[in-house]
Amino acid sequence: MAVALQKQVSLRDNMLANLEATLSANVKSGRQNTSQETAKLVLRSLTAIVKDKEWKNAQDLLRILRDFGKRLIEVDPTETVVGNVVRRVLKIVRDDYLRVHLGHSADQKLLLPHAVDDYATAYVDLKDHVLESIDEFEQEIDYALDNITQQADRLINDGEVILTYGKSRTVEAFLKAAKETRSITVVVVEGAPKYDGHEMARNLGNANIATTLVHDSAVFAIMGRVHKVILGTHSVMADGGLKAYSGAYSVACAAKHYSVPLLVCTPVYKLTPQFVTSEDQVGFNKLESPQEIYDFADGDFDEAEILNPTYDYVPPDLVPLFIFNVGGNSPSYVYRLLSELYHPDDYDLKGDV
Amino acid sequence: MSKEKADKSAPVVNGMKPEDAEKARLKAERKAAFEAKRAAEQAADKDGAGKENKKELTKAERRAIQEAQRAKKAQEKKGPADSKDVKAEEKPAAKSGSTSDSPSKPEESPLGKKKDMPTKKVSFADMKFAANPFVNMHKRRDNIGNLFRSVDRRKKDDGGGEKRPSVHPAILQLGFQIADGAVSGANDRCVYMLEALKKLAQDFGSTESPELHDARELSQEFFSKMDFNVAFLKECRPLSVSMTNALRHIKLSMSEDESMKNASQLASTIIDNIDGFLQNEITLARRAIVEIAKSKIHDGDVVLTYARSSVVLDILTTCHDEGKRFSVVVVDSRPALKGRETLKTLCQKGIHCKYVFIHSVSYIMKEVTKVLLSADTLLANGYVASRVGSSQISMIAHKMNVPVLVCCETYKFSDKVLADCFAGNELGSQREFLQNLSEKRKQLLCTTLSSTVSLVDLTYDITPPDFVTMVVTERGTLPCTSVPVVLRVRQNII
């Protein structure tokens, strides 16, 4: 028994160590993988836990998953996707337990969130149900991009000039899909200090889309010529605001000034139940190395403080529309989606079950 | 349409037997329909051919024909390039007309022509990115060596016997400095130009031309020389409003004074005029602005400024020298990264600074209490033309309720108006676009450029007056909208 337990612990720790290493590499050397890759990475290890770990009942499983999630989040609190995936899996476990539980005892109609509160009854078939649901979730992640890009021709008109900021895989795919049926011109803002707009411009150019690259400072100047703004985002906060790459605020603000529609393309696994009270709150922003924006060969002064924040908070009043993989919604609907995606008890993973 | 006809012919059958009446009515109806169709066809056929049937045309038909003719005319006038616009006008006409379902000779009839056109819907595609709003902008050169060619060309022209003016060495030097970006900023460019013109005047005064004794001829000679030199500067880079205003001032002040007898006297008058302008409109105005603006900065303020502005630097260093305790946020942006110079100057003075890129303005704006900017020019409609990015900063400051102060001497006020950031703007060269990028990124960007990817590097933008709290001038603090008033007062003085 003791040996088996040890084996289990080491298995979990190995997995955790691997994931932690990947995530902390992201912290140290900038984000290497996309949100989708991170999401799938986390989901796979959670699947392994469900599959290989020994657990008696749902309560047990929830505790294990939550512990695992807690530690992952501590590695990089700004990486909201990790927490979101853990929360989704917790919700899956809860739902499946309820379904099994009520299926054994009562009418399906009684499937209310508070019908049970202890998750303590052990069911043999729960594991299969959970694994199946996780599989569905994985497919949702896989097809998220397709589901978003399918909406492109309904949202983009022929001959439109579209502005986007920096590089986003989702936006890139969206624009390429729009190109299939519409002739569009894209203005790419280069997005200092990463300048990933350069790469975005190249990719769009290769897809035969007329692309213009402009500096960050030209956002307001050029907005008067733009028909639509399409942005990607790092995550969507609970109030419907965005945690997007620095510079998004200016873009959204200028779009509002010129009354240009702004679309934010994002899969729902970027929805996070966190609220923003300050851009400096723990787990929201990251200050990157000043080296990126300042060459210290120019002179190193004690009086100078060089700030290079990674994210901007864009309040919901500047975001008119989200394009999710489950369809388009306004920011005021985000809270509703959140309650569908996550169980309220899991919003804060740090608390007890 | 045929229904209408039938209704009109209905009274004819009154007084007949019911069944006969019914038959007659049907017949009349058919006939009316046929007639109407024929009329429409003929009308559609040709202007003349349709004339005899004109009475029988309904209003809608006549209207349709007129519309079509007008459209055709307009199309011929505009040429094929604008044919799409015409199509937009035609469409509703075709619908309201509901005439010829099958015109007999489509190639001749104007209505038929419409049918021959591609049936593609009139789409928003016709409102393209104005083909390219950047086409008419002055694009700065990648290689200023090209300018030599224009100088050479002028020299060759000189060989043609007729004596032509040549570009003065001081102007030549300044031209290259401006084209290269070594001399930039509305103030500096103006001051350097005036200094160079002083040298031009000096040299003009020392070369006595005996055949000219009339004062008017003399000054004409000088001004044509000056215009020629200024034209070279213009070729290097379009003149800023400050420069054109200064030139106008020199000319205006000259034409009043006709008492001078010889070239050296003329030259000294011009030099005096220029010195007067430099002293009153630039040096003293600057000092007055600093005096006024420094009263707006208090202990504990966090002042945000953008890129590099000499007047803002003057204000901040003066405040610091007077012992005010405040800190500064320097906002910078590629490609020029002029803010580094500001940062360096302020830090060397011992002022605490924060340095951010323009994309993080929203992050830093919360701690800022005042935004201090300078302007290249103030337009008559109250817009502030300044380095590209200023409008973005003002917008965010306005959004977050931080006052925006714009410092500008009144000699930079312009009587022109602009409605967007494209007209009258300048484009940076590719070399400038690549400035301050790492080698790796430069290479990536160079490989990115293709027929589909282009770079646009705007130089100026205009800030709407709503974002600007006040303009600090040597004549006091004003709202943006007072520009025309100030201009009128200035004109009266001159």
XYZ file of C-alpha atoms in Angstrom, chain A residues 157-161 165 183 185 187 190-196 198-199 201-206 208-227 246-251 253-258 279-280 285 287 292-295 298-299 301-309 311-313 315 317-318, chain B residues 120 123-130 132-134 306 333-335 337 340 343-364 366-367 388-392 395-396 399-400 420-422 425 432-434 436-437 441 444-445 447-448 450-458 460-464 466-467:
162
model
C -17.500 43.134 -45.964
C -15.859 43.383 -49.300
C -13.235 46.085 -49.646
C -12.892 46.785 -45.965
C -9.782 48.090 -44.331
C -2.427 45.009 -33.479
C -11.067 41.445 -50.791
C -6.777 45.479 -46.849
C -3.271 47.548 -41.478
C 3.853 46.587 -35.359
C 3.420 46.201 -31.607
C 6.588 47.276 -29.824
C 8.634 45.968 -28.105
C 8.030 42.480 -29.468
C 7.344 43.751 -32.969
C 5.370 40.629 -33.703
C 6.225 42.309 -38.526
C 5.681 38.581 -38.532
C 2.399 41.329 -41.793
C 4.632 38.788 -43.452
C 2.184 35.963 -42.894
C -0.717 37.996 -44.219
C 1.344 39.184 -47.163
C 2.211 35.593 -47.990
C -1.839 37.507 -50.652
C -3.598 40.030 -48.454
C -2.721 43.662 -49.086
C -1.005 44.626 -45.867
C 0.307 47.907 -44.528
C 2.621 47.985 -41.547
C 2.513 51.050 -39.310
C 4.128 52.166 -36.073
C 2.384 52.064 -32.726
C 2.241 55.838 -32.722
C 0.162 55.965 -35.911
C -2.859 54.168 -34.444
C -4.932 57.289 -33.947
C -3.834 58.864 -37.205
C -4.741 55.860 -39.300
C -7.953 54.922 -37.515
C -9.966 57.395 -39.562
C -9.391 55.213 -42.611
C -10.254 51.933 -40.985
C -13.569 50.120 -41.241
C -0.042 46.431 -24.146
C -1.224 48.892 -26.756
C -4.679 47.380 -27.104
C -6.139 50.131 -24.960
C -4.980 52.829 -27.366
C -6.382 50.894 -30.290
C -9.920 53.940 -27.497
C -9.130 55.271 -30.969
C -11.671 52.881 -32.475
C -14.258 54.213 -30.071
C -13.350 57.793 -30.949
C -13.843 57.144 -34.646
C -3.560 46.791 -13.563
C -0.910 46.125 -10.953
C 0.414 42.333 -15.350
C 6.842 43.950 -16.252
C 13.630 45.502 -24.722
C 12.779 49.165 -24.924
C 15.940 50.867 -23.776
C 19.497 50.408 -24.857
C 22.771 55.123 -24.285
C 23.463 55.795 -20.650
C 20.825 56.757 -15.014
C 19.827 56.293 -11.408
C 16.968 58.718 -11.911
C 15.469 56.775 -14.760
C 12.881 54.101 -14.251
C 12.202 52.181 -17.410
C 8.860 50.401 -17.486
C 7.860 47.752 -19.941
C 4.470 46.333 -18.973
C -0.565 43.767 -20.709
C -3.235 46.377 -20.984
C -6.609 46.202 -19.363
C -12.540 48.003 -20.003
C -17.138 49.765 -22.529
C -14.447 49.881 -25.193
C -22.044 42.170 -59.545
C -20.435 46.861 -53.005
C -18.428 48.761 -50.484
C -15.410 47.666 -52.451
C -15.827 50.820 -54.481
C -14.845 52.794 -51.439
C -11.313 51.456 -51.418
C -8.587 52.699 -49.142
C -8.827 55.714 -51.471
C -3.834 54.898 -51.407
C -4.088 57.949 -49.205
C -0.331 58.079 -48.997
C 6.361 62.815 -25.565
C 8.061 55.614 -29.856
C 9.833 54.136 -32.759
C 11.306 54.882 -35.211
C 13.220 57.324 -30.310
C 15.921 59.043 -25.174
C 15.441 61.212 -20.787
C 19.167 61.815 -20.900
C 18.871 65.580 -20.523
C 16.416 65.363 -17.647
C 18.298 62.632 -15.803
C 21.523 64.544 -16.065
C 19.716 67.423 -14.443
C 18.725 65.094 -11.642
C 15.005 64.928 -12.389
C 13.384 61.608 -11.621
C 12.038 60.108 -14.830
C 10.021 57.161 -15.979
C 10.451 55.996 -19.512
C 7.806 54.043 -21.405
C 6.930 53.268 -24.969
C 3.795 54.707 -26.437
C 1.904 51.409 -26.197
C 2.105 51.565 -22.398
C 0.685 55.070 -22.087
C -2.565 53.752 -20.692
C -0.610 51.903 -18.012
C 1.302 54.973 -16.874
C -3.047 56.796 -14.030
C -0.156 58.307 -12.141
C 2.674 61.337 -34.854
C 1.538 59.754 -31.602
C 0.701 63.025 -29.831
C -2.967 62.636 -30.623
C -2.979 59.139 -29.160
C -6.765 60.959 -26.365
C -5.820 58.683 -23.483
C -10.121 59.684 -21.473
C -8.489 59.479 -18.057
C -7.635 64.251 -41.291
C -4.093 63.125 -40.671
C -3.335 62.300 -44.293
C 1.513 64.710 -44.063
C 13.920 55.582 -41.108
C 11.357 52.844 -40.627
C 14.125 50.372 -39.900
C 16.363 51.353 -33.883
C 15.505 47.777 -34.643
C 14.244 42.178 -36.852
C 12.959 39.838 -41.030
C 11.285 43.067 -41.977
C 12.277 39.937 -46.249
C 8.684 40.753 -45.311
C 6.809 42.431 -50.954
C 4.206 43.499 -53.415
C 1.541 42.878 -50.809
C 3.243 44.306 -47.734
C 4.126 47.967 -47.502
C 5.435 50.224 -44.770
C 3.817 53.475 -43.814
C 5.623 55.829 -41.507
C 3.538 58.929 -40.928
C 2.547 64.099 -38.161
C -0.907 63.645 -36.840
C -3.547 66.110 -35.808
C -5.149 66.180 -32.391
C -8.786 67.247 -32.146
C -11.502 68.294 -27.553
C -8.436 66.511 -26.245
